[in-house]
Amino acid sequence: MKPALLPWTLRLLLLLASTPGPGPRPVAAQNSCSLRCGDQNGSCSCHPTCSGLGTCCTDFQDFCLKITPYSGSLMGGKDFVVQHLTWPGPADSVICRFKDSIDTLGHVDSSGQVHCVSPLLYESGYIPFNISMDGGISFPRSGTWLSVHQNKVSDAEKAQLVNETRWQYYGTAGTTGTLSLTWDSTVLSTPFVRIELWGYDETGTPYSDNWVAEWSYLYPLATNVANSGSFTFTPTPALPTYQRWKIGALRITSSQNAEGQKNVQAIWTNDHALAWHLEEDFRRDPVGWAHQQCLAWEQVDDEMPNFLQELPDCPCTLAQARADTGRFHTDYGCDIEHGSVCTYHPGAVHCVRSVQASPRYGSGQQCCYIADGTQLLTADSTSGSTPDRGHDWGAPPYRQPPRIPGLSHWSYDVISFYYCCLWAPECHRYMQRRPSSDCHTYRPPRVASAFGDPHFVTFDGTSFTFNGRGEYVLMEASTTKLRVQARAQPGTMSDGTMARATGLTSVAVQEQDSDVVEVRLAEGTGVLQVLLNQEVLSFAEQNWLDLKGMFLSVAASDKVSIMLASGAGLEVAVQGPFLSVSVLLPESFVSHTRGLLGTLNGDSSDDFTLRNGQVLPPSASAEQLLQFGADWAVDNTSSLLTYDSQFLVQNFLERPKHDPDFRPLFPNETTLSPGQAEEVTRLCGDDQFCRFDVLATGSLSVGNATQAAHQQHWSLVQSLQPVVTCGWLAPPANGSKEGMRYTLGSTVHFSCNNGFSLAGAQSSTCQADGTWSAPTPECQQTGRSYTVLLSVIFGSLGVVAVVILVYLLLRHRKGGM
C-alpha cells in the first residue's frame, strides 16, 4: 500500500500539471466576457467603460475581476479575494496564473469566495493574472495585481525586525545577545509557523544576458513555533554552505507547507544585511572581515562600466530639486515633509532621487540638501548624496540585474556601504566610487500652466484667457510623441445657471506607447479621479504607481504628479470648481512643442501658432484667441479622454470637439458696480485673472482659487530659475576650507594646518561667469618659506647681507628682538 500524499504534495502536482504548454487557445463567445476582458466589440462590452454606459455583458464581473486587497509586496505571499464571484467547486481546483507563466494555488473558502496568493516577483507595477477553476484546463477569468516595492508597503503588512539596526550590526563590537521579530499573527490562519531565511544574490557576467537575480531558500530559523506574533532567538553563525549570501529576508509561513515551498501565503521582513548569520571570522574580527569585503567590492566595482557618465546632474538648490517634479522625486529615506529623518545622510534635511533610471545601466542619481538649500556633496562630507549603480526603484523592464526594484540597489550600493562605511573605516573607498554629482550641467525645466476659467501661461511667459467649451490640445511634442489634452466645461453661477466661462475638468496624457493616464473631476462631486487606460483607479492602498512609460504619485487627495520617461512632468490639482495643470519640460523639448501652451523656444511672439503654422500677433484680441483655441480642438481619432457616461458621450464624443454655439464672456464685456469693484479689488489686487473669474462666475471663492493657482505658477517659475554655479572647489593640501556653497556670490575661505603657511588667496568667490575669483591656494611648510626667501636674497644682496639676515632671523626665533 502506497503512503498517502501530503496535501501540499497534491497541490504541487496540480500546479505542475497546469503548467502552460502548446495547444490551441479557446475561442471567446461574443455575448460573454469569458476571455474578452477589455474588448468593446461584440453584442455586449467587456471594457471598463461599460459600467457607466450600461453596455456590459451580464457576466462582466464574473470574468473581468476586481480583487481585494489589490496590492502587495513584490515578495509575494499575500492572500487576496476575488470580489463578485462565488464558486461552489472543490477547493483544490483553483489555480492563479500571473504573467502567463507563474502559477500559485488558490482556494475557495467556506462562503464560496475565491482566493489567490500573490507570487514572488522581480518587478513592480501592474501584473496581469488569470484564474482557472478547473484545475488548469482553462483560464477564462482575468484581472491585475499591483506589485509594490518592499519599502513602499505599509509596516503592518510585514514582519518587523525589532531594532533593525541591531540585526544589521550583530557581531560587531558591543552587539550580541538575542534578536526578536514580530508579525501580525491573524494574517496566517495556522497555529504553528516556520520561520525561514531566504538569501538574495545576483550572479553571472554583469550587463550580459546571463546576469541573473535569484531569491534562494537557505534554512529554517525555527520550525513548528506557535503563531504568537513574536519570536526571539540567539543567532549562531550559519554553515559555510550559506555564507555567500550577505543580503536576505525572513519569511514566516505555515508549518504545513514544505520547507522553502515557493508562492505560498507568507509574511516577509524587509531585506537586510545578514550580519547576524555571518561566519565566525566576522564575529572574531568584524572590522578586518569587512575591510576584506570592501577591498573585494572595490575590485569588482572597478571592473564594471562607469555608470556615472550617463546620470543627470543634480539640481543646484533644494528649491529646484523639489520643483523639478518631472525628473526628481522625494527619497523616502530623507524627507523634509516627514521630519528629515536622514539616517544615511546626517545633516541633510531632504534628498531626492532621479525618477528615471539611466537608459543603459539602469542606474540612479541621488541629491541631498542641508537646511539653507545647499547641496551636500561627498567631497565635503560622508553625509553627501551618493549615486546608485542599481536604481533603488528598479528600472523597466525589470526582472534582470541591475534593474530589480530595491534588491539590485542593495547588491551594488547598500551592502558595500556596510562593508566600507558602517562595519569598517574605509568610507573613502566607497565615496571615491559613489561621488556626489554637483550641478554644473543642470538645466531647470520650463513650466507652463492652465487654471481657472481657464487662463494660460505659456512656456515663454505669455498670459491669456481662452474660454472654449470642448476638448483641446494643451501641448504636443513630436520628439517623444508627448500629448497632453484637456476637457473644458462651463462653470455654474451662484444662482445655479450656467456661466459664460469654462474650466478644465479633465486632463489626459500619453507619451510614445505609454499607458494613458487621465485626471478628472468626477461628475457632480468635484472629487479627483485618476483613470489608467480608461479605468478608474483606487488609491486606498498605494499612492505611488509604476506604470508603462511613467510613474504616478498621489501625495494628497487633491493633487496628482505624473512623471514621464522623457523627464517631462505634470502636476494636476483641484483648484476651486476646476482643475489646474502645470507642465514641466526639460531642455530637450525646446523648439518642439505646439498647442495652447505655446512654442517653447524663448520667443513669446510665436506662442499663438495655429496648426497650419500661421502665427497670431501677441496683441491678439479675445475673439482671435477664441479662434486660436478652437484651432487646437482634438478629434475623436486622436482623443485620449474617456467617455464612460451618457453625458460625456452626448456632450463631447458625439458633438464637435469645440462647441461653436457656446459664446464665452469676453473681458471687455465685464463691468462692476462701485461696491463690487471694492470687494474684488480687496480680494484680487491687480490679478486680472482673479478679477475676471469673479465677474464670470459671480463667486469670490472661484476668484480666490484662481489667484492661488496663478501664484503657485509663478512660485514654481521662481523656484526653477537658473542658478550660476562655479562647481566644487577643493581645499588645499595640508589645509582646509570653510564653506560648502558653490553658487553665485558664495565665498570659500582657506586655512592651513599647523606648520604650513598659505601661498595664494585666503578666499575665493563664485563669479557671474561661473568661475572662481581665485584658485585653491597652496599650503607650504613654514621652513620651506625661509629657504625660498634666502635664495632670493642671496641672488640680489650677496653673501654678507645673507649672513647678517640669518643672524637676525635666528635672534628673532629665540625671542631676542
mmCIF file with all atom_site columns, N, CA, C and O in Angstrom, residues 181 183 185 188 190-196 220-233 251-256:
data_model
loop_
_atom_site.group_PDB
_atom_site.id
_atom_site.type_symbol
_atom_site.label_atom_id
_atom_site.label_alt_id
_atom_site.label_comp_id
_atom_site.label_asym_id
_atom_site.label_entity_id
_atom_site.label_seq_id
_atom_site.pdbx_PDB_ins_code
_atom_site.Cartn_x
_atom_site.Cartn_y
_atom_site.Cartn_z
_atom_site.occupancy
_atom_site.B_iso_or_equiv
_atom_site.pdbx_formal_charge
_atom_site.auth_seq_id
_atom_site.auth_comp_id
_atom_site.auth_asym_id
_atom_site.auth_atom_id
_atom_site.pdbx_PDB_model_num
ATOM 1   N N  . LEU A 1 181 ? 11.737 39.317 16.420 1.00 0.00 ? 181 LEU A N  1
ATOM 2   C CA . LEU A 1 181 ? 10.905 39.822 15.345 1.00 0.00 ? 181 LEU A CA 1
ATOM 3   C C  . LEU A 1 181 ? 9.449  39.640 15.730 1.00 0.00 ? 181 LEU A C  1
ATOM 4   O O  . LEU A 1 181 ? 9.107  38.788 16.556 1.00 0.00 ? 181 LEU A O  1
ATOM 5   N N  . TRP A 1 183 ? 5.136  39.940 14.144 1.00 0.00 ? 183 TRP A N  1
ATOM 6   C CA . TRP A 1 183 ? 4.287  39.927 12.962 1.00 0.00 ? 183 TRP A CA 1
ATOM 7   C C  . TRP A 1 183 ? 2.820  39.876 13.410 1.00 0.00 ? 183 TRP A C  1
ATOM 8   O O  . TRP A 1 183 ? 2.514  39.581 14.575 1.00 0.00 ? 183 TRP A O  1
ATOM 9   N N  . SER A 1 185 ? -0.195 37.993 13.719 1.00 0.00 ? 185 SER A N  1
ATOM 10  C CA . SER A 1 185 ? -0.480 36.557 13.702 1.00 0.00 ? 185 SER A CA 1
ATOM 11  C C  . SER A 1 185 ? -1.812 36.244 13.031 1.00 0.00 ? 185 SER A C  1
ATOM 12  O O  . SER A 1 185 ? -2.046 35.097 12.619 1.00 0.00 ? 185 SER A O  1
ATOM 13  N N  . LEU A 1 188 ? -1.952 34.821 9.134  1.00 0.00 ? 188 LEU A N  1
ATOM 14  C CA . LEU A 1 188 ? -1.784 33.404 8.820  1.00 0.00 ? 188 LEU A CA 1
ATOM 15  C C  . LEU A 1 188 ? -2.728 32.593 9.706  1.00 0.00 ? 188 LEU A C  1
ATOM 16  O O  . LEU A 1 188 ? -2.579 32.567 10.924 1.00 0.00 ? 188 LEU A O  1
ATOM 17  N N  . THR A 1 190 ? -3.096 29.696 10.946 1.00 0.00 ? 190 THR A N  1
ATOM 18  C CA . THR A 1 190 ? -2.447 28.433 11.273 1.00 0.00 ? 190 THR A CA 1
ATOM 19  C C  . THR A 1 190 ? -1.926 28.524 12.701 1.00 0.00 ? 190 THR A C  1
ATOM 20  O O  . THR A 1 190 ? -1.479 29.594 13.137 1.00 0.00 ? 190 THR A O  1
ATOM 21  N N  . PRO A 1 191 ? -1.976 27.428 13.464 1.00 0.00 ? 191 PRO A N  1
ATOM 22  C CA . PRO A 1 191 ? -1.490 27.504 14.851 1.00 0.00 ? 191 PRO A CA 1
ATOM 23  C C  . PRO A 1 191 ? 0.029  27.494 14.964 1.00 0.00 ? 191 PRO A C  1
ATOM 24  O O  . PRO A 1 191 ? 0.581  27.999 15.947 1.00 0.00 ? 191 PRO A O  1
ATOM 25  N N  . PHE A 1 192 ? 0.705  26.944 13.947 1.00 0.00 ? 192 PHE A N  1
ATOM 26  C CA . PHE A 1 192 ? 2.164  26.843 14.018 1.00 0.00 ? 192 PHE A CA 1
ATOM 27  C C  . PHE A 1 192 ? 2.798  27.343 12.723 1.00 0.00 ? 192 PHE A C  1
ATOM 28  O O  . PHE A 1 192 ? 2.259  27.126 11.630 1.00 0.00 ? 192 PHE A O  1
ATOM 29  N N  . VAL A 1 193 ? 3.950  27.978 12.859 1.00 0.00 ? 193 VAL A N  1
ATOM 30  C CA . VAL A 1 193 ? 4.627  28.558 11.698 1.00 0.00 ? 193 VAL A CA 1
ATOM 31  C C  . VAL A 1 193 ? 6.079  28.104 11.646 1.00 0.00 ? 193 VAL A C  1
ATOM 32  O O  . VAL A 1 193 ? 6.642  27.634 12.643 1.00 0.00 ? 193 VAL A O  1
ATOM 33  N N  . ARG A 1 194 ? 6.625  28.250 10.447 1.00 0.00 ? 194 ARG A N  1
ATOM 34  C CA . ARG A 1 194 ? 8.054  28.055 10.241 1.00 0.00 ? 194 ARG A CA 1
ATOM 35  C C  . ARG A 1 194 ? 8.653  29.410 9.880  1.00 0.00 ? 194 ARG A C  1
ATOM 36  O O  . ARG A 1 194 ? 8.095  30.150 9.056  1.00 0.00 ? 194 ARG A O  1
ATOM 37  N N  . ILE A 1 195 ? 9.781  29.727 10.485 1.00 0.00 ? 195 ILE A N  1
ATOM 38  C CA . ILE A 1 195 ? 10.496 30.974 10.177 1.00 0.00 ? 195 ILE A CA 1
ATOM 39  C C  . ILE A 1 195 ? 11.717 30.597 9.360  1.00 0.00 ? 195 ILE A C  1
ATOM 40  O O  . ILE A 1 195 ? 12.598 29.856 9.829  1.00 0.00 ? 195 ILE A O  1
ATOM 41  N N  . GLU A 1 196 ? 11.746 31.073 8.118  1.00 0.00 ? 196 GLU A N  1
ATOM 42  C CA . GLU A 1 196 ? 12.777 30.663 7.162  1.00 0.00 ? 196 GLU A CA 1
ATOM 43  C C  . GLU A 1 196 ? 13.667 31.841 6.782  1.00 0.00 ? 196 GLU A C  1
ATOM 44  O O  . GLU A 1 196 ? 13.199 32.978 6.685  1.00 0.00 ? 196 GLU A O  1
ATOM 45  N N  . PRO A 1 220 ? 15.784 26.792 7.789  1.00 0.00 ? 220 PRO A N  1
ATOM 46  C CA . PRO A 1 220 ? 14.778 27.247 8.757  1.00 0.00 ? 220 PRO A CA 1
ATOM 47  C C  . PRO A 1 220 ? 15.455 27.841 9.995  1.00 0.00 ? 220 PRO A C  1
ATOM 48  O O  . PRO A 1 220 ? 16.414 27.272 10.525 1.00 0.00 ? 220 PRO A O  1
ATOM 49  N N  . LEU A 1 221 ? 14.957 28.983 10.413 1.00 0.00 ? 221 LEU A N  1
ATOM 50  C CA . LEU A 1 221 ? 15.432 29.567 11.665 1.00 0.00 ? 221 LEU A CA 1
ATOM 51  C C  . LEU A 1 221 ? 14.714 28.909 12.842 1.00 0.00 ? 221 LEU A C  1
ATOM 52  O O  . LEU A 1 221 ? 15.284 28.751 13.926 1.00 0.00 ? 221 LEU A O  1
ATOM 53  N N  . ALA A 1 222 ? 13.451 28.548 12.606 1.00 0.00 ? 222 ALA A N  1
ATOM 54  C CA . ALA A 1 222 ? 12.665 27.850 13.627 1.00 0.00 ? 222 ALA A CA 1
ATOM 55  C C  . ALA A 1 222 ? 11.537 27.104 12.931 1.00 0.00 ? 222 ALA A C  1
ATOM 56  O O  . ALA A 1 222 ? 10.990 27.574 11.935 1.00 0.00 ? 222 ALA A O  1
ATOM 57  N N  . THR A 1 223 ? 11.171 25.947 13.468 1.00 0.00 ? 223 THR A N  1
ATOM 58  C CA . THR A 1 223 ? 10.123 25.114 12.874 1.00 0.00 ? 223 THR A CA 1
ATOM 59  C C  . THR A 1 223 ? 9.079  24.778 13.928 1.00 0.00 ? 223 THR A C  1
ATOM 60  O O  . THR A 1 223 ? 9.413  24.529 15.101 1.00 0.00 ? 223 THR A O  1
ATOM 61  N N  . ASN A 1 224 ? 7.824  24.780 13.511 1.00 0.00 ? 224 ASN A N  1
ATOM 62  C CA . ASN A 1 224 ? 6.711  24.432 14.403 1.00 0.00 ? 224 ASN A CA 1
ATOM 63  C C  . ASN A 1 224 ? 6.682  25.286 15.663 1.00 0.00 ? 224 ASN A C  1
ATOM 64  O O  . ASN A 1 224 ? 6.508  24.780 16.766 1.00 0.00 ? 224 ASN A O  1
ATOM 65  N N  . VAL A 1 225 ? 6.896  26.596 15.487 1.00 0.00 ? 225 VAL A N  1
ATOM 66  C CA . VAL A 1 225 ? 6.759  27.510 16.623 1.00 0.00 ? 225 VAL A CA 1
ATOM 67  C C  . VAL A 1 225 ? 5.357  28.086 16.601 1.00 0.00 ? 225 VAL A C  1
ATOM 68  O O  . VAL A 1 225 ? 4.710  28.197 15.550 1.00 0.00 ? 225 VAL A O  1
ATOM 69  N N  . ALA A 1 226 ? 4.856  28.437 17.766 1.00 0.00 ? 226 ALA A N  1
ATOM 70  C CA . ALA A 1 226 ? 3.493  28.944 17.889 1.00 0.00 ? 226 ALA A CA 1
ATOM 71  C C  . ALA A 1 226 ? 3.335  30.244 17.098 1.00 0.00 ? 226 ALA A C  1
ATOM 72  O O  . ALA A 1 226 ? 4.234  31.107 17.106 1.00 0.00 ? 226 ALA A O  1
ATOM 73  N N  . ASN A 1 227 ? 2.215  30.367 16.426 1.00 0.00 ? 227 ASN A N  1
ATOM 74  C CA . ASN A 1 227 ? 1.905  31.584 15.676 1.00 0.00 ? 227 ASN A CA 1
ATOM 75  C C  . ASN A 1 227 ? 1.425  32.654 16.653 1.00 0.00 ? 227 ASN A C  1
ATOM 76  O O  . ASN A 1 227 ? 0.254  33.054 16.670 1.00 0.00 ? 227 ASN A O  1
ATOM 77  N N  . SER A 1 228 ? 2.352  33.107 17.469 1.00 0.00 ? 228 SER A N  1
ATOM 78  C CA . SER A 1 228 ? 2.028  34.045 18.554 1.00 0.00 ? 228 SER A CA 1
ATOM 79  C C  . SER A 1 228 ? 2.228  35.499 18.158 1.00 0.00 ? 228 SER A C  1
ATOM 80  O O  . SER A 1 228 ? 1.799  36.398 18.873 1.00 0.00 ? 228 SER A O  1
ATOM 81  N N  . GLY A 1 229 ? 2.922  35.722 17.038 1.00 0.00 ? 229 GLY A N  1
ATOM 82  C CA . GLY A 1 229 ? 3.193  37.089 16.610 1.00 0.00 ? 229 GLY A CA 1
ATOM 83  C C  . GLY A 1 229 ? 4.543  37.618 17.049 1.00 0.00 ? 229 GLY A C  1
ATOM 84  O O  . GLY A 1 229 ? 4.870  38.779 16.770 1.00 0.00 ? 229 GLY A O  1
ATOM 85  N N  . SER A 1 230 ? 5.341  36.789 17.709 1.00 0.00 ? 230 SER A N  1
ATOM 86  C CA . SER A 1 230 ? 6.687  37.225 18.102 1.00 0.00 ? 230 SER A CA 1
ATOM 87  C C  . SER A 1 230 ? 7.599  36.014 18.240 1.00 0.00 ? 230 SER A C  1
ATOM 88  O O  . SER A 1 230 ? 7.145  34.890 18.500 1.00 0.00 ? 230 SER A O  1
ATOM 89  N N  . PHE A 1 231 ? 8.904  36.259 18.087 1.00 0.00 ? 231 PHE A N  1
ATOM 90  C CA . PHE A 1 231 ? 9.897  35.188 18.202 1.00 0.00 ? 231 PHE A CA 1
ATOM 91  C C  . PHE A 1 231 ? 11.227 35.833 18.585 1.00 0.00 ? 231 PHE A C  1
ATOM 92  O O  . PHE A 1 231 ? 11.612 36.874 18.036 1.00 0.00 ? 231 PHE A O  1
ATOM 93  N N  . THR A 1 232 ? 11.923 35.214 19.521 1.00 0.00 ? 232 THR A N  1
ATOM 94  C CA . THR A 1 232 ? 13.226 35.692 19.984 1.00 0.00 ? 232 THR A CA 1
ATOM 95  C C  . THR A 1 232 ? 14.209 34.530 19.940 1.00 0.00 ? 232 THR A C  1
ATOM 96  O O  . THR A 1 232 ? 13.858 33.396 20.302 1.00 0.00 ? 232 THR A O  1
ATOM 97  N N  . PHE A 1 233 ? 15.422 34.798 19.500 1.00 0.00 ? 233 PHE A N  1
ATOM 98  C CA . PHE A 1 233 ? 16.434 33.753 19.395 1.00 0.00 ? 233 PHE A CA 1
ATOM 99  C C  . PHE A 1 233 ? 17.824 34.358 19.556 1.00 0.00 ? 233 PHE A C  1
ATOM 100 O O  . PHE A 1 233 ? 18.012 35.572 19.481 1.00 0.00 ? 233 PHE A O  1
ATOM 101 N N  . ARG A 1 251 ? 11.094 34.790 6.126  1.00 0.00 ? 251 ARG A N  1
ATOM 102 C CA . ARG A 1 251 ? 9.724  34.506 5.704  1.00 0.00 ? 251 ARG A CA 1
ATOM 103 C C  . ARG A 1 251 ? 9.041  33.664 6.766  1.00 0.00 ? 251 ARG A C  1
ATOM 104 O O  . ARG A 1 251 ? 9.595  32.673 7.233  1.00 0.00 ? 251 ARG A O  1
ATOM 105 N N  . ILE A 1 252 ? 7.832  34.054 7.123  1.00 0.00 ? 252 ILE A N  1
ATOM 106 C CA . ILE A 1 252 ? 7.035  33.315 8.102  1.00 0.00 ? 252 ILE A CA 1
ATOM 107 C C  . ILE A 1 252 ? 5.863  32.700 7.359  1.00 0.00 ? 252 ILE A C  1
ATOM 108 O O  . ILE A 1 252 ? 5.089  33.404 6.700  1.00 0.00 ? 252 ILE A O  1
ATOM 109 N N  . THR A 1 253 ? 5.736  31.389 7.467  1.00 0.00 ? 253 THR A N  1
ATOM 110 C CA . THR A 1 253 ? 4.672  30.690 6.736  1.00 0.00 ? 253 THR A CA 1
ATOM 111 C C  . THR A 1 253 ? 4.185  29.511 7.571  1.00 0.00 ? 253 THR A C  1
ATOM 112 O O  . THR A 1 253 ? 4.802  29.149 8.597  1.00 0.00 ? 253 THR A O  1
ATOM 113 N N  . SER A 1 254 ? 3.098  28.901 7.148  1.00 0.00 ? 254 SER A N  1
ATOM 114 C CA . SER A 1 254 ? 2.535  27.777 7.884  1.00 0.00 ? 254 SER A CA 1
ATOM 115 C C  . SER A 1 254 ? 3.503  26.595 7.895  1.00 0.00 ? 254 SER A C  1
ATOM 116 O O  . SER A 1 254 ? 4.146  26.284 6.883  1.00 0.00 ? 254 SER A O  1
ATOM 117 N N  . SER A 1 255 ? 3.585  25.932 9.029  1.00 0.00 ? 255 SER A N  1
ATOM 118 C CA . SER A 1 255 ? 4.429  24.738 9.131  1.00 0.00 ? 255 SER A CA 1
ATOM 119 C C  . SER A 1 255 ? 3.934  23.611 8.238  1.00 0.00 ? 255 SER A C  1
ATOM 120 O O  . SER A 1 255 ? 4.668  22.648 7.976  1.00 0.00 ? 255 SER A O  1
ATOM 121 N N  . GLN A 1 256 ? 2.679  23.707 7.763  1.00 0.00 ? 256 GLN A N  1
ATOM 122 C CA . GLN A 1 256 ? 2.150  22.661 6.895  1.00 0.00 ? 256 GLN A CA 1
ATOM 123 C C  . GLN A 1 256 ? 2.745  22.727 5.493  1.00 0.00 ? 256 GLN A C  1
ATOM 124 O O  . GLN A 1 256 ? 2.684  21.737 4.754  1.00 0.00 ? 256 GLN A O  1
#
